[in-house]
Amino acid sequence: MSSASGKAIREPKVTAKAAIPTGGRREGAARFNLGAEWFDLDKQLAYMDTLEHDVDVICSIGPFSRHFSDLPVDEGRAAAMSWNEEMAAAQRRYPGRLWASAAVPLRDTDVAIEVVDHAIGTLGLIGVNLPGTVGSLDRIDAERLEPFYAHVEKLGVPIFLHPTDSIFPDILDGYNGALYLSLGRVVDISVSACRLVLSGIMERHPGLKIIMSHTGGALPYQAGRMDKNAKAAGLPLPPSTYIKRMYTDTVSPHELGMRFAVEFYGADHVMYGSDYPCWSPATALELFGQVGLSSADQQKIFYGNARRLFGLPDTD
């Protein structure tokens, strides 16, 4: 299961994350285990060392990314700056092994650009996290955010799009979180990505690098339906064209799901992910090995694609 280089890029949900939904917790809503595996880097990396792979870590904020846009503008700016400084410190503490991405408050567009410039230009972080919603007042396809997308496109850094546990809470409530955890995040990530497509943001900013978590949510499997029914959006190309321009990970507890993501996006647009600590990295590796990819494609997904997309130095 090793790539040809013997180096695997693993993409856990986040390092040092407080993954608590900001909108309050309903009966039956998702619950989080906030044990040491969520925040103790030494223990995280020690565990990964038991997997018989030489592992680098690219971390995202996961569902917590919305928190910074829920706060008032000044508080959101301060919280994001503080978070990003902590992530940069972790990146310095584990040079060449851990790479971190930035929190961005989106309530004010100018502040969002300021925080991104500080995170990428000053702190050296390697990507931007995008919540599916902007606090309780806005959406990620808001017209006012156009300069933000243009600026991130100019910087050339990827945007990591992850569910934020905030869409459709009513119809997904109950069953001790089983319904939400099974479908809620898939719906959330799919709706968010659709907004980037149908709004024309992906058309107007062809250089944007969008990473969709969880094998692309429902989009690969419903791309034909989008092409059939989305003509009213007035895009010059079918929606599936823009979806295939995105990138995704292999985070699916289903070998067929991983395989279809690779077939839909292409091996050049998929990166290996373990979803740690939400899922077992050992199981993720086992399922990925069942997909039956060539050594060349495994090398891309384990190693080459992340190095290229994030602009990381090659350590072979």
PDB file of N, CA and C in Angstrom, residues 74-120:
ATOM      1  N   ASP A  74     -14.452  42.265  14.763  1.00  0.00           N
ATOM      2  CA  ASP A  74     -13.170  42.433  15.460  1.00  0.00           C
ATOM      3  C   ASP A  74     -12.786  41.170  16.229  1.00  0.00           C
ATOM      4  N   GLU A  75     -13.781  40.531  16.867  1.00  0.00           N
ATOM      5  CA  GLU A  75     -13.488  39.298  17.601  1.00  0.00           C
ATOM      6  C   GLU A  75     -13.109  38.171  16.646  1.00  0.00           C
ATOM      7  N   GLY A  76     -13.780  38.088  15.519  1.00  0.00           N
ATOM      8  CA  GLY A  76     -13.453  37.062  14.545  1.00  0.00           C
ATOM      9  C   GLY A  76     -12.052  37.225  13.996  1.00  0.00           C
ATOM     10  N   ARG A  77     -11.672  38.471  13.739  1.00  0.00           N
ATOM     11  CA  ARG A  77     -10.309  38.746  13.259  1.00  0.00           C
ATOM     12  C   ARG A  77      -9.281  38.318  14.297  1.00  0.00           C
ATOM     13  N   ALA A  78      -9.497  38.714  15.561  1.00  0.00           N
ATOM     14  CA  ALA A  78      -8.539  38.384  16.620  1.00  0.00           C
ATOM     15  C   ALA A  78      -8.453  36.875  16.831  1.00  0.00           C
ATOM     16  N   ALA A  79      -9.609  36.207  16.829  1.00  0.00           N
ATOM     17  CA  ALA A  79      -9.606  34.756  17.044  1.00  0.00           C
ATOM     18  C   ALA A  79      -8.902  34.029  15.904  1.00  0.00           C
ATOM     19  N   ALA A  80      -9.149  34.449  14.671  1.00  0.00           N
ATOM     20  CA  ALA A  80      -8.500  33.803  13.532  1.00  0.00           C
ATOM     21  C   ALA A  80      -6.997  34.041  13.547  1.00  0.00           C
ATOM     22  N   MET A  81      -6.585  35.266  13.850  1.00  0.00           N
ATOM     23  CA  MET A  81      -5.156  35.566  13.936  1.00  0.00           C
ATOM     24  C   MET A  81      -4.484  34.686  14.992  1.00  0.00           C
ATOM     25  N   SER A  82      -5.131  34.565  16.156  1.00  0.00           N
ATOM     26  CA  SER A  82      -4.572  33.752  17.236  1.00  0.00           C
ATOM     27  C   SER A  82      -4.478  32.287  16.819  1.00  0.00           C
ATOM     28  N   TRP A  83      -5.555  31.774  16.216  1.00  0.00           N
ATOM     29  CA  TRP A  83      -5.554  30.384  15.754  1.00  0.00           C
ATOM     30  C   TRP A  83      -4.423  30.154  14.759  1.00  0.00           C
ATOM     31  N   ASN A  84      -4.302  31.040  13.795  1.00  0.00           N
ATOM     32  CA  ASN A  84      -3.301  30.868  12.747  1.00  0.00           C
ATOM     33  C   ASN A  84      -1.879  30.932  13.293  1.00  0.00           C
ATOM     34  N   GLU A  85      -1.672  31.775  14.292  1.00  0.00           N
ATOM     35  CA  GLU A  85      -0.352  31.826  14.920  1.00  0.00           C
ATOM     36  C   GLU A  85      -0.022  30.518  15.625  1.00  0.00           C
ATOM     37  N   GLU A  86      -1.025  29.903  16.278  1.00  0.00           N
ATOM     38  CA  GLU A  86      -0.810  28.604  16.915  1.00  0.00           C
ATOM     39  C   GLU A  86      -0.497  27.532  15.869  1.00  0.00           C
ATOM     40  N   MET A  87      -1.202  27.565  14.756  1.00  0.00           N
ATOM     41  CA  MET A  87      -0.957  26.591  13.693  1.00  0.00           C
ATOM     42  C   MET A  87       0.437  26.776  13.095  1.00  0.00           C
ATOM     43  N   ALA A  88       0.848  28.027  12.923  1.00  0.00           N
ATOM     44  CA  ALA A  88       2.183  28.301  12.400  1.00  0.00           C
ATOM     45  C   ALA A  88       3.257  27.819  13.376  1.00  0.00           C
ATOM     46  N   ALA A  89       3.005  27.980  14.672  1.00  0.00           N
ATOM     47  CA  ALA A  89       3.954  27.503  15.678  1.00  0.00           C
ATOM     48  C   ALA A  89       4.086  25.988  15.609  1.00  0.00           C
ATOM     49  N   ALA A  90       2.962  25.283  15.428  1.00  0.00           N
ATOM     50  CA  ALA A  90       3.012  23.824  15.291  1.00  0.00           C
ATOM     51  C   ALA A  90       3.770  23.424  14.028  1.00  0.00           C
ATOM     52  N   GLN A  91       3.567  24.168  12.965  1.00  0.00           N
ATOM     53  CA  GLN A  91       4.276  23.890  11.715  1.00  0.00           C
ATOM     54  C   GLN A  91       5.784  24.056  11.886  1.00  0.00           C
ATOM     55  N   ARG A  92       6.195  25.069  12.670  1.00  0.00           N
ATOM     56  CA  ARG A  92       7.630  25.263  12.950  1.00  0.00           C
ATOM     57  C   ARG A  92       8.152  24.174  13.869  1.00  0.00           C
ATOM     58  N   ARG A  93       7.303  23.699  14.779  1.00  0.00           N
ATOM     59  CA  ARG A  93       7.738  22.699  15.762  1.00  0.00           C
ATOM     60  C   ARG A  93       7.967  21.346  15.094  1.00  0.00           C
ATOM     61  N   TYR A  94       7.270  21.085  14.008  1.00  0.00           N
ATOM     62  CA  TYR A  94       7.421  19.822  13.289  1.00  0.00           C
ATOM     63  C   TYR A  94       7.756  20.121  11.828  1.00  0.00           C
ATOM     64  N   PRO A  95       8.910  20.736  11.573  1.00  0.00           N
ATOM     65  CA  PRO A  95       9.228  21.174  10.210  1.00  0.00           C
ATOM     66  C   PRO A  95       9.315  19.996   9.239  1.00  0.00           C
ATOM     67  N   GLY A  96       8.656  20.160   8.097  1.00  0.00           N
ATOM     68  CA  GLY A  96       8.687  19.118   7.082  1.00  0.00           C
ATOM     69  C   GLY A  96       7.746  17.971   7.341  1.00  0.00           C
ATOM     70  N   ARG A  97       7.080  17.988   8.479  1.00  0.00           N
ATOM     71  CA  ARG A  97       6.160  16.896   8.791  1.00  0.00           C
ATOM     72  C   ARG A  97       4.718  17.373   8.897  1.00  0.00           C
ATOM     73  N   LEU A  98       4.496  18.522   9.507  1.00  0.00           N
ATOM     74  CA  LEU A  98       3.145  19.031   9.666  1.00  0.00           C
ATOM     75  C   LEU A  98       2.992  20.330   8.886  1.00  0.00           C
ATOM     76  N   TRP A  99       1.893  20.415   8.147  1.00  0.00           N
ATOM     77  CA  TRP A  99       1.569  21.611   7.374  1.00  0.00           C
ATOM     78  C   TRP A  99       0.154  22.036   7.757  1.00  0.00           C
ATOM     79  N   ALA A 100      -0.044  23.311   7.998  1.00  0.00           N
ATOM     80  CA  ALA A 100      -1.315  23.779   8.541  1.00  0.00           C
ATOM     81  C   ALA A 100      -1.967  24.802   7.618  1.00  0.00           C
ATOM     82  N   SER A 101      -3.292  24.891   7.737  1.00  0.00           N
ATOM     83  CA  SER A 101      -4.064  25.819   6.927  1.00  0.00           C
ATOM     84  C   SER A 101      -4.749  26.853   7.814  1.00  0.00           C
ATOM     85  N   ALA A 102      -5.212  27.934   7.199  1.00  0.00           N
ATOM     86  CA  ALA A 102      -5.618  29.122   7.944  1.00  0.00           C
ATOM     87  C   ALA A 102      -7.111  29.185   8.217  1.00  0.00           C
ATOM     88  N   ALA A 103      -7.448  29.728   9.385  1.00  0.00           N
ATOM     89  CA  ALA A 103      -8.812  30.142   9.688  1.00  0.00           C
ATOM     90  C   ALA A 103      -9.031  31.529   9.112  1.00  0.00           C
ATOM     91  N   VAL A 104     -10.214  31.749   8.547  1.00  0.00           N
ATOM     92  CA  VAL A 104     -10.529  33.052   7.950  1.00  0.00           C
ATOM     93  C   VAL A 104     -11.930  33.490   8.381  1.00  0.00           C
ATOM     94  N   PRO A 105     -12.075  34.683   8.971  1.00  0.00           N
ATOM     95  CA  PRO A 105     -13.403  35.204   9.286  1.00  0.00           C
ATOM     96  C   PRO A 105     -13.969  35.897   8.043  1.00  0.00           C
ATOM     97  N   LEU A 106     -15.153  35.513   7.621  1.00  0.00           N
ATOM     98  CA  LEU A 106     -15.701  36.016   6.358  1.00  0.00           C
ATOM     99  C   LEU A 106     -16.788  37.079   6.536  1.00  0.00           C
ATOM    100  N   ARG A 107     -17.043  37.501   7.750  1.00  0.00           N
ATOM    101  CA  ARG A 107     -18.135  38.460   7.981  1.00  0.00           C
ATOM    102  C   ARG A 107     -17.829  39.808   7.315  1.00  0.00           C
ATOM    103  N   ASP A 108     -16.553  40.177   7.240  1.00  0.00           N
ATOM    104  CA  ASP A 108     -16.125  41.402   6.572  1.00  0.00           C
ATOM    105  C   ASP A 108     -15.077  41.024   5.529  1.00  0.00           C
ATOM    106  N   THR A 109     -15.299  41.413   4.281  1.00  0.00           N
ATOM    107  CA  THR A 109     -14.431  40.960   3.193  1.00  0.00           C
ATOM    108  C   THR A 109     -13.021  41.507   3.324  1.00  0.00           C
ATOM    109  N   ASP A 110     -12.868  42.767   3.665  1.00  0.00           N
ATOM    110  CA  ASP A 110     -11.531  43.353   3.798  1.00  0.00           C
ATOM    111  C   ASP A 110     -10.748  42.671   4.917  1.00  0.00           C
ATOM    112  N   VAL A 111     -11.427  42.377   6.015  1.00  0.00           N
ATOM    113  CA  VAL A 111     -10.769  41.681   7.121  1.00  0.00           C
ATOM    114  C   VAL A 111     -10.362  40.272   6.697  1.00  0.00           C
ATOM    115  N   ALA A 112     -11.217  39.592   5.943  1.00  0.00           N
ATOM    116  CA  ALA A 112     -10.879  38.250   5.452  1.00  0.00           C
ATOM    117  C   ALA A 112      -9.599  38.284   4.626  1.00  0.00           C
ATOM    118  N   ILE A 113      -9.472  39.264   3.752  1.00  0.00           N
ATOM    119  CA  ILE A 113      -8.272  39.385   2.917  1.00  0.00           C
ATOM    120  C   ILE A 113      -7.053  39.694   3.777  1.00  0.00           C
ATOM    121  N   GLU A 114      -7.223  40.576   4.764  1.00  0.00           N
ATOM    122  CA  GLU A 114      -6.121  40.906   5.670  1.00  0.00           C
ATOM    123  C   GLU A 114      -5.631  39.656   6.409  1.00  0.00           C
ATOM    124  N   VAL A 115      -6.553  38.865   6.925  1.00  0.00           N
ATOM    125  CA  VAL A 115      -6.180  37.669   7.686  1.00  0.00           C
ATOM    126  C   VAL A 115      -5.489  36.645   6.783  1.00  0.00           C
ATOM    127  N   VAL A 116      -5.996  36.477   5.569  1.00  0.00           N
ATOM    128  CA  VAL A 116      -5.360  35.543   4.632  1.00  0.00           C
ATOM    129  C   VAL A 116      -3.941  35.992   4.313  1.00  0.00           C
ATOM    130  N   ASP A 117      -3.748  37.277   4.049  1.00  0.00           N
ATOM    131  CA  ASP A 117      -2.402  37.775   3.737  1.00  0.00           C
ATOM    132  C   ASP A 117      -1.439  37.519   4.891  1.00  0.00           C
ATOM    133  N   HIS A 118      -1.913  37.732   6.115  1.00  0.00           N
ATOM    134  CA  HIS A 118      -1.062  37.496   7.282  1.00  0.00           C
ATOM    135  C   HIS A 118      -0.745  36.003   7.428  1.00  0.00           C
ATOM    136  N   ALA A 119      -1.764  35.162   7.234  1.00  0.00           N
ATOM    137  CA  ALA A 119      -1.583  33.718   7.416  1.00  0.00           C
ATOM    138  C   ALA A 119      -0.627  33.136   6.382  1.00  0.00           C
ATOM    139  N   ILE A 120      -0.784  33.539   5.131  1.00  0.00           N
ATOM    140  CA  ILE A 120       0.031  32.966   4.059  1.00  0.00           C
ATOM    141  C   ILE A 120       1.362  33.683   3.936  1.00  0.00           C
TER     142      ILE A 120
END
